[in-house]
Coordinates of C-alpha atoms and ligand atoms in Angstrom, one line a residue:
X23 CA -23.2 -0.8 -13.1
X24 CA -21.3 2.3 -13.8
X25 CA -19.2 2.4 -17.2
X26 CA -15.7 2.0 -17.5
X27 CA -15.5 5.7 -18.8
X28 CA -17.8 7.2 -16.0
X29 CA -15.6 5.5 -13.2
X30 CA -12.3 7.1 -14.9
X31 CA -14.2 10.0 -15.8
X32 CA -14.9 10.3 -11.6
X33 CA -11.7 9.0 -10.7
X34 CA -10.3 12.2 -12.1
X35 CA -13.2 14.2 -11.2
X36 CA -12.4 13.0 -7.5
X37 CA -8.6 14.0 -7.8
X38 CA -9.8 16.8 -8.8
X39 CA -11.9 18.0 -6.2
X40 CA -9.7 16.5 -3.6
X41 CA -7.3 20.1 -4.2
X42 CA -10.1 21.8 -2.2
X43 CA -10.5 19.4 0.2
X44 CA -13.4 17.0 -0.3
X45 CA -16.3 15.3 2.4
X46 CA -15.8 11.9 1.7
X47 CA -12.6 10.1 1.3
X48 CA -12.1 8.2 -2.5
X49 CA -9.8 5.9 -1.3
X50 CA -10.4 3.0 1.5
X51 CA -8.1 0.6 2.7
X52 CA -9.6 -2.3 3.9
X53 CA -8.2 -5.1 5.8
X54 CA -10.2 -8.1 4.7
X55 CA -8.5 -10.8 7.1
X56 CA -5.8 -11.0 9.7
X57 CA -5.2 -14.8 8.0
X58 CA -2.1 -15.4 6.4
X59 CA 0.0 -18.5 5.5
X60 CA 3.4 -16.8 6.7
X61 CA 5.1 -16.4 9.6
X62 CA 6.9 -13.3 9.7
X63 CA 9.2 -11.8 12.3
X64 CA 8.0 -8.7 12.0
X65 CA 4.4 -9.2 12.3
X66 CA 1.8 -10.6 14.7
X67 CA -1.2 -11.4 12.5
X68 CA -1.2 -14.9 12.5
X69 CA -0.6 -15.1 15.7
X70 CA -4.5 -14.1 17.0
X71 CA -6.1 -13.4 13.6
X72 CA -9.4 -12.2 13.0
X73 CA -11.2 -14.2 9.9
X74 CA -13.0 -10.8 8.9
X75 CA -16.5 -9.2 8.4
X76 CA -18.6 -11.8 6.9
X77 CA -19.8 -11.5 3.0
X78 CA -23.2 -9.7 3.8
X79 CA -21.8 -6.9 6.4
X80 CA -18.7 -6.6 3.3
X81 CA -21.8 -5.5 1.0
X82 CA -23.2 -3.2 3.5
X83 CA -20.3 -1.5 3.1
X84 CA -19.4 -0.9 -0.3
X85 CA -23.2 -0.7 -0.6
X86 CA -22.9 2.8 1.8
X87 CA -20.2 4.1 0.0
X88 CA -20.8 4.5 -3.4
X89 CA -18.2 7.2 -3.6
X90 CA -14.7 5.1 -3.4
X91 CA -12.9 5.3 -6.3
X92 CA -9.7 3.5 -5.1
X93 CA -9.7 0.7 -3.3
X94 CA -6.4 -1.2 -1.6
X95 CA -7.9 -4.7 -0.3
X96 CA -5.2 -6.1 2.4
X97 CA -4.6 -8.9 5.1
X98 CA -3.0 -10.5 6.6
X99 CA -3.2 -12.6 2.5
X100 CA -6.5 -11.3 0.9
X101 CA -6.7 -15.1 -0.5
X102 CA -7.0 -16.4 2.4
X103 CA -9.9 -15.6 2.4
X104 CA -12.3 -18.5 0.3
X105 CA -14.9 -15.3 -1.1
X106 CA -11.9 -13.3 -2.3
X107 CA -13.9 -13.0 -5.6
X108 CA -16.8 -12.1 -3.9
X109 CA -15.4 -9.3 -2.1
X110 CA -14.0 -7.8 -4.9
X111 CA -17.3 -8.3 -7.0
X112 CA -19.0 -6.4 -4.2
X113 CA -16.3 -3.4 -4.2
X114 CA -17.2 -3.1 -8.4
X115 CA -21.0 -3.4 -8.0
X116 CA -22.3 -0.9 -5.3
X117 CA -18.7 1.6 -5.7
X118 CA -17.5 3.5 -8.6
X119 CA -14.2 1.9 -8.0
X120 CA -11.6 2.6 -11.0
X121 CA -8.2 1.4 -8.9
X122 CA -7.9 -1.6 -6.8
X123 CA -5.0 -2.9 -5.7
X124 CA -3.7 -5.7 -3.4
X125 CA -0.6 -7.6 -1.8
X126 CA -0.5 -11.1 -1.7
X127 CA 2.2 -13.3 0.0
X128 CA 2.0 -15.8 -3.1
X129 CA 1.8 -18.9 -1.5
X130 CA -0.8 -20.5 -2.9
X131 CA 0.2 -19.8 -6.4
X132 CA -3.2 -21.5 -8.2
X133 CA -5.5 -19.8 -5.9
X134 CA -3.8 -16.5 -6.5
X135 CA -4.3 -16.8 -10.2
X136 CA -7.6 -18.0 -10.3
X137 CA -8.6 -15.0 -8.0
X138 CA -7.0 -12.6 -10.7
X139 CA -8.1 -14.1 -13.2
X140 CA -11.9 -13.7 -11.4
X141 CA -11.5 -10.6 -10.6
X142 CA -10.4 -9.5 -14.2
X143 CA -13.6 -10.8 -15.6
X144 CA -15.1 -8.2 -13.4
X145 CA -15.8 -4.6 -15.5
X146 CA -12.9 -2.9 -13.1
X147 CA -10.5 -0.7 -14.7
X148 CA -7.4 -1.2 -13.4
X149 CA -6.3 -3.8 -11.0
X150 CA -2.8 -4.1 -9.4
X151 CA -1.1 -6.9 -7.5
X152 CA 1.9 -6.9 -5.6
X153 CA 3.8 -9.9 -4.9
X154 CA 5.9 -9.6 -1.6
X155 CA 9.4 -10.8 -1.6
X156 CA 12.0 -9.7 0.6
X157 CA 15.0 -11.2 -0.2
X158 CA 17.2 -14.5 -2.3
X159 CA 15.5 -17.5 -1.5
X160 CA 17.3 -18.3 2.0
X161 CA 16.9 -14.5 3.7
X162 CA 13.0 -14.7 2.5
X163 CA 12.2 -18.1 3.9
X164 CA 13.6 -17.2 7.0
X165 CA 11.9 -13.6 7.3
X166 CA 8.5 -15.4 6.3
X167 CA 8.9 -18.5 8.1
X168 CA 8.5 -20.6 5.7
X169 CA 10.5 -23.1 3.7
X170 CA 10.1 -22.7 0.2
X171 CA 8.2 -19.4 0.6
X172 CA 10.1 -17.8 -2.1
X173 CA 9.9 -20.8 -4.2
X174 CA 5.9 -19.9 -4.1
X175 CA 6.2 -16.4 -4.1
X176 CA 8.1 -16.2 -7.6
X177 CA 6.0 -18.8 -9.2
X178 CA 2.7 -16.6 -8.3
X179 CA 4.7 -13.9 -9.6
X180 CA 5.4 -15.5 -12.8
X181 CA 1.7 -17.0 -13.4
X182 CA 0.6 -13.2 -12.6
X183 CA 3.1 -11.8 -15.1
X184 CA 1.8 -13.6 -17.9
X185 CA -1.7 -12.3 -17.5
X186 CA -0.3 -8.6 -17.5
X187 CA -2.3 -6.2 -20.0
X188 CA -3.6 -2.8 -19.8
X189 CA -5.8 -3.0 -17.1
X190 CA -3.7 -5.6 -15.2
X191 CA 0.0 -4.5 -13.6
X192 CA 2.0 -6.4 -11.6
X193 CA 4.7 -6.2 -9.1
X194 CA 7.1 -7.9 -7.0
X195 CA 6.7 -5.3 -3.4
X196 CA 10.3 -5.6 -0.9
X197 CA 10.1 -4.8 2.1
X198 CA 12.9 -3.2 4.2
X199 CA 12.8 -3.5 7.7
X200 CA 15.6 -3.6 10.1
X201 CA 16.2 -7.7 9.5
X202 CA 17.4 -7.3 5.8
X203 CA 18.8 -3.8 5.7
X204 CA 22.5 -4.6 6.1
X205 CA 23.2 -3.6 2.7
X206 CA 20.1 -3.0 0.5
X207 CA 21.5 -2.0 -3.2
X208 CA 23.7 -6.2 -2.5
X209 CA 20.2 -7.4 -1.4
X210 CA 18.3 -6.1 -4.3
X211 CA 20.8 -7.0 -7.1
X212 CA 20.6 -10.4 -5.1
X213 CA 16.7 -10.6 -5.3
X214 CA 16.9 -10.3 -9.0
X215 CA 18.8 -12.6 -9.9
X216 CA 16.8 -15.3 -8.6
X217 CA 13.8 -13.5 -10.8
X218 CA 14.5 -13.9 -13.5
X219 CA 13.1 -11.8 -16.4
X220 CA 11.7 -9.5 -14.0
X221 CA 12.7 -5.5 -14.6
X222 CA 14.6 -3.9 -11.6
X223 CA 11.5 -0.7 -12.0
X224 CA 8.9 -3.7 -11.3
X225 CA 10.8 -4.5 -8.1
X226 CA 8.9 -2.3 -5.8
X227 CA 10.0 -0.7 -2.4
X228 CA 8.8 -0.4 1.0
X229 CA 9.8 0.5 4.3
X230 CA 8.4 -1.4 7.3
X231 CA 7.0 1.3 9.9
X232 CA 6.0 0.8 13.3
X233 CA 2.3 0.1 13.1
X234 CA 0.9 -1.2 16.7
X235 CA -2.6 -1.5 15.8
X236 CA -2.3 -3.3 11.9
X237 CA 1.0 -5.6 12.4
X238 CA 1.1 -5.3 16.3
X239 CA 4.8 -5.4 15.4
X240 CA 7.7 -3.3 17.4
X241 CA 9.4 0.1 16.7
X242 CA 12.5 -1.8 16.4
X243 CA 11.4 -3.4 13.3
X244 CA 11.8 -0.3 11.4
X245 CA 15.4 -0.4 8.7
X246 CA 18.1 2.3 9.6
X247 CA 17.0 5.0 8.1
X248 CA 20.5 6.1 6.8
X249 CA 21.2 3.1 4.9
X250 CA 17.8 3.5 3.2
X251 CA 18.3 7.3 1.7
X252 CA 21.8 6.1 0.7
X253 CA 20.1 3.2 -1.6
X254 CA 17.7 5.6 -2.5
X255 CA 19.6 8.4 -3.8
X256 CA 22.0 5.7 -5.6
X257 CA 18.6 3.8 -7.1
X258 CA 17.4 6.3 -8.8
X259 CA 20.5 6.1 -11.2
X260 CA 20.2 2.0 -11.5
X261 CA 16.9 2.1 -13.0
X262 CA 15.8 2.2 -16.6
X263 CA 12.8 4.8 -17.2
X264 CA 9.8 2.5 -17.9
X265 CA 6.8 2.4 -20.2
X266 CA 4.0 3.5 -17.7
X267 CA 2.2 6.8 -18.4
X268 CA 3.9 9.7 -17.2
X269 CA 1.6 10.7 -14.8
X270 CA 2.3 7.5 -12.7
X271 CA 5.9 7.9 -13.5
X272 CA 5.5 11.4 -11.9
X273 CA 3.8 9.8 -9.4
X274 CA 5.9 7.5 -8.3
X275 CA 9.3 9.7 -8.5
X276 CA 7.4 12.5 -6.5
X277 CA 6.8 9.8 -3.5
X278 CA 10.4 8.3 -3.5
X279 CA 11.6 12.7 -3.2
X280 CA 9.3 13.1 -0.4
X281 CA 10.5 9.7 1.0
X282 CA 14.1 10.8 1.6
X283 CA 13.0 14.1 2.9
X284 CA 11.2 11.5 5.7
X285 CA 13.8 9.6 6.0
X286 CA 16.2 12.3 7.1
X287 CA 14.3 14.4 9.4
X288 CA 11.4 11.4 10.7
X289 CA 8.8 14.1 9.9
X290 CA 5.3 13.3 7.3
X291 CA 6.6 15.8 4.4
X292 CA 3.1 16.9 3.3
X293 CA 0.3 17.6 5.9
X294 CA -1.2 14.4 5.6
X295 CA -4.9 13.8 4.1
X296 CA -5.8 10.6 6.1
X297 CA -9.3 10.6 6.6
X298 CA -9.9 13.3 4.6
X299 CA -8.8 11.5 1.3
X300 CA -8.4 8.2 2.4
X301 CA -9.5 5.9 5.4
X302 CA -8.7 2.9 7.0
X303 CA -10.8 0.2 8.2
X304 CA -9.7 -3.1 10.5
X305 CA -10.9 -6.7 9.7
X306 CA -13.9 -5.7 12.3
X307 CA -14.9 -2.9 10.5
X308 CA -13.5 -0.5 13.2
X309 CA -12.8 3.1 11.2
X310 CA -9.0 4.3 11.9
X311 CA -7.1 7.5 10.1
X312 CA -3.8 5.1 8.9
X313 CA -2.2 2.1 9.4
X314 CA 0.4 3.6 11.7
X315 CA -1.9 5.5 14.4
X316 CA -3.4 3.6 17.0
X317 CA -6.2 6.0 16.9
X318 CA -9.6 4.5 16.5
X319 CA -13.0 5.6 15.4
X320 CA -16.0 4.3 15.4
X321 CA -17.0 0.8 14.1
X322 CA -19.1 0.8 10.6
X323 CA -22.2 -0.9 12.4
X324 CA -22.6 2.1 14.3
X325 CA -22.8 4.4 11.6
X326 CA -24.9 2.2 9.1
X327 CA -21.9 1.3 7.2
X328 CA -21.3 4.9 6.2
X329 CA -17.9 6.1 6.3
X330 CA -19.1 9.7 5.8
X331 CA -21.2 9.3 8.9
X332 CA -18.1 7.8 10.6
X333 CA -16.3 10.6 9.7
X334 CA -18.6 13.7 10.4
X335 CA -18.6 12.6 13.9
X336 CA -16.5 15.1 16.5
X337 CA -13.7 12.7 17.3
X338 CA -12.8 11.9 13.5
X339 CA -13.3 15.3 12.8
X340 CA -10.5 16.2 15.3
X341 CA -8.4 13.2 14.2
X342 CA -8.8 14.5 10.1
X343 CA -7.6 18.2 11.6
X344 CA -4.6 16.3 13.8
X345 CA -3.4 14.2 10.9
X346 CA -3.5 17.6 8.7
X347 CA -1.6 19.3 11.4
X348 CA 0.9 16.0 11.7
X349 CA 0.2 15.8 15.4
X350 CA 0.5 11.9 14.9
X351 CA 3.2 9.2 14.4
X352 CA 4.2 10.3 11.7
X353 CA 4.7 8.2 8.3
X354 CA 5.5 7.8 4.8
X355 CA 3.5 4.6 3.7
X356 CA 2.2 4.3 0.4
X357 CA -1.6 3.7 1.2
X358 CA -1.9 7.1 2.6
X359 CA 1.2 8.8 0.9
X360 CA -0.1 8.7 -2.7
X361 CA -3.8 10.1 -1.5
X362 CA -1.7 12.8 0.3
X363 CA 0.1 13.5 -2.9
X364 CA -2.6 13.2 -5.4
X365 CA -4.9 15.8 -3.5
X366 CA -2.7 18.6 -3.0
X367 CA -0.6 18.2 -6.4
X368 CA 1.0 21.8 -6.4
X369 CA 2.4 22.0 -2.9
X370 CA 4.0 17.8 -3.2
X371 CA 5.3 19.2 -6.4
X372 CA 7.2 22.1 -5.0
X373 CA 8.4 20.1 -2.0
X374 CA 9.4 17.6 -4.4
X375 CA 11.2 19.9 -6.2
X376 CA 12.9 21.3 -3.0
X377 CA 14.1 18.1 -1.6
X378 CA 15.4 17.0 -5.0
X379 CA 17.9 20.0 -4.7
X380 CA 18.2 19.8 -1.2
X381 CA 19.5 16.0 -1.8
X382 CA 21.4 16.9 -4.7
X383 CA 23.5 19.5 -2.6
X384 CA 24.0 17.3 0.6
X385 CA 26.9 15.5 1.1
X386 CA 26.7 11.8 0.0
X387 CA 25.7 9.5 2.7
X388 CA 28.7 6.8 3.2
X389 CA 28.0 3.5 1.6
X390 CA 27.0 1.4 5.4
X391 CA 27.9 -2.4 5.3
X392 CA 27.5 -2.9 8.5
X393 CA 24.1 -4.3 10.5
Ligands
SF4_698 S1 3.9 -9.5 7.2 FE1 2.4 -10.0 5.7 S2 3.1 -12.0 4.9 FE2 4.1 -11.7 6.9 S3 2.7 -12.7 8.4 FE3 2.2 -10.5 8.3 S4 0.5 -10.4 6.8 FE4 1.6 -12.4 6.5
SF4_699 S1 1.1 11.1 8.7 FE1 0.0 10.5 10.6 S2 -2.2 10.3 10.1 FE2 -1.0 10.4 8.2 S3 -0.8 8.3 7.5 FE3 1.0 8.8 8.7 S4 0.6 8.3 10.9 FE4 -1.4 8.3 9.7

């Protein structure tokens, strides 16, 4: 198995190359399981899920793509799924993986921590975990369905928090969408005062997009989008600067820039890299370009596993030139949106830089209370 030196040594190596456009994607986002304890309005999951690939075609297809370097495992709840571990053990042992990352709902607060704790006995570099949480206790509960979902949500938070280290981060992930987006700076001040001890910069941001072939939810889902860059621009000033490295800290400011610039004009602000740097792939192993675009590809068993076979074929080939070109939905998700950033570092920093003064000499959105 590859050294934790040689995998960061190729992670850079693959962010490097990335700048001159690259024949394999590094990062895979992989939709283990459609199963998930929570009921949300804005998603359709549990309604018809899909268990997922079983253990040995999972192997198959790490074991075909030795070149992923980042990997974002996702559900429906990843720990639904009873060979968690062993999906994660089968990412580290055929990949050069140095990130992996996953969301969890949190409600099964043991199993969650005994799957980190597995997992971190694994030689993987760096493994994040976000903990979703969407409002106070009442709003969450009802958006998830669930009586006491935030009750379970913060104590897996918690458990996770006091296993954080170097190689382990956690965070709690809210999600905006059009049903808690009244009046987002009251709603996250609200949030964190039932968490407590928790840092407003590990309270993590999200906005719910309109993604018909992932959540099979509707475009109405989606939070005004005018409310958002006003609680944006105003955030910024609310948090403290934090201890990461400043490379992430770059990172992460660069994608909340690029974020108001699509929040204003609905348009991807850097020609996206989806299946060029990073590729999606549905709980039946069918290959797509995002999240958002209802665009299939071919399914893995077709292509041996490989997702550079999947990919050299004409369709995706036309897909990865459409996606470059924007002639899709249109999106700023994370999963795709830090690839995008990360492998084509000059031009996000310039348009960055742009937006940043183009915000800073707009006139101030009006605080909305409304909704
Ligand atoms: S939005 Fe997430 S937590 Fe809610 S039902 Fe869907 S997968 Fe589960
Ligand atoms: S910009 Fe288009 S191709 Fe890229 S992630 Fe968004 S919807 Fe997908």
């Amino acid at each position: 198995m590859m050294s934790t030196k040689m995998r960061q040594l190729r992670f850079w190596g693959d962010l490097a190359s990335a700048q001159w456009g690259r024949a394999a994607p590094f990062k895979l986002t992989y939709i283990v399981t459609d199963e998930c304890s929570c009921r949300c309005a804005i998603c359709s999951l549990w309604q018809q899920p899909r268990p997922g690939a079983v253990i040995d075609e999972i192997e198959r297809l790490f074991a075909a793509n030795p070149q992923l370097s980042w990997i974002n495992l996702s559900g429906g709840d990843v720990v639904e799924r009873a060979d968690f571990e062993a999906i994660v053990a089968a990412a580290v042992r055929h990949t050069r993986v140095f990130v992996l990352d996953f969301p969890t709902a949190g409600q099964h607060p043991e199993r969650v921590e005994a799957a980190v704790r597995a997992v971190l006995a694994l030689p993987l570099p760096r493994l994040v975990v976000t903990v979703s949480i969407d409002g106070p206790p009442e709003l969450h509960d009802r958006l998830r369905g669930r009586d006491g979902a935030f009750e379970r949500a913060r104590e897996t938070l918690t458990r996770l928090r006091a296993l954080r280290s170097a190689r382990f981060e956690v965070f709690a992930g809210l999600t905006f969408s059009s049903r808690n987006d009244a009046r987002p700076a009251a709603l996250v001040d609200a949030t964190l005062e039932h968490l407590p001890g928790v840092p407003r910069e590990h309270l993590h941001f999200n906005v719910a997009h309109h993604a018909p072939h992932y959540y099979r939810n509707r475009a109405g889902d989606v939070p005004d989008r005018q409310r958002i860059t006003a609680f944006l621009r105003d955030e910024a000033h609310r948090r403290r600067s934090h201890a990461s490295p400043f490379a992430l800290r770059w990172l992460e400011a660069t994608y909340w820039q690029l974020a108001l610039d699509y929040l204003d004009r609905g348009i991807s602000p850097l020609p996206c890299s989806a299946l060029r740097s990073s590729v999606f792939v549905d709980p039946e192993l069918r290959v797509y370009p995002c999240a958002t675009w209802d665009h299939p590809l071919a399914r893995l068993q077709q292509v041996d596993y490989s997702l550079t076979r999947a990919l050299e074929r004409p369709d995706a080939r036309a897909a990865a030139a459409d996606a470059r070109a924007l002639r899709c939905p249109n999106c700023w998700t994370p999963c795709e949106a830090f690839p995008t950033i990360l492998s084509q570092l000059p031009r996000a920093a310039a348009r960055a830089s742009r937006a940043r003064d183009e915000h800073a000499n707009s006139d101030p959105v009006p605080d909305v209370h409304g909704g």
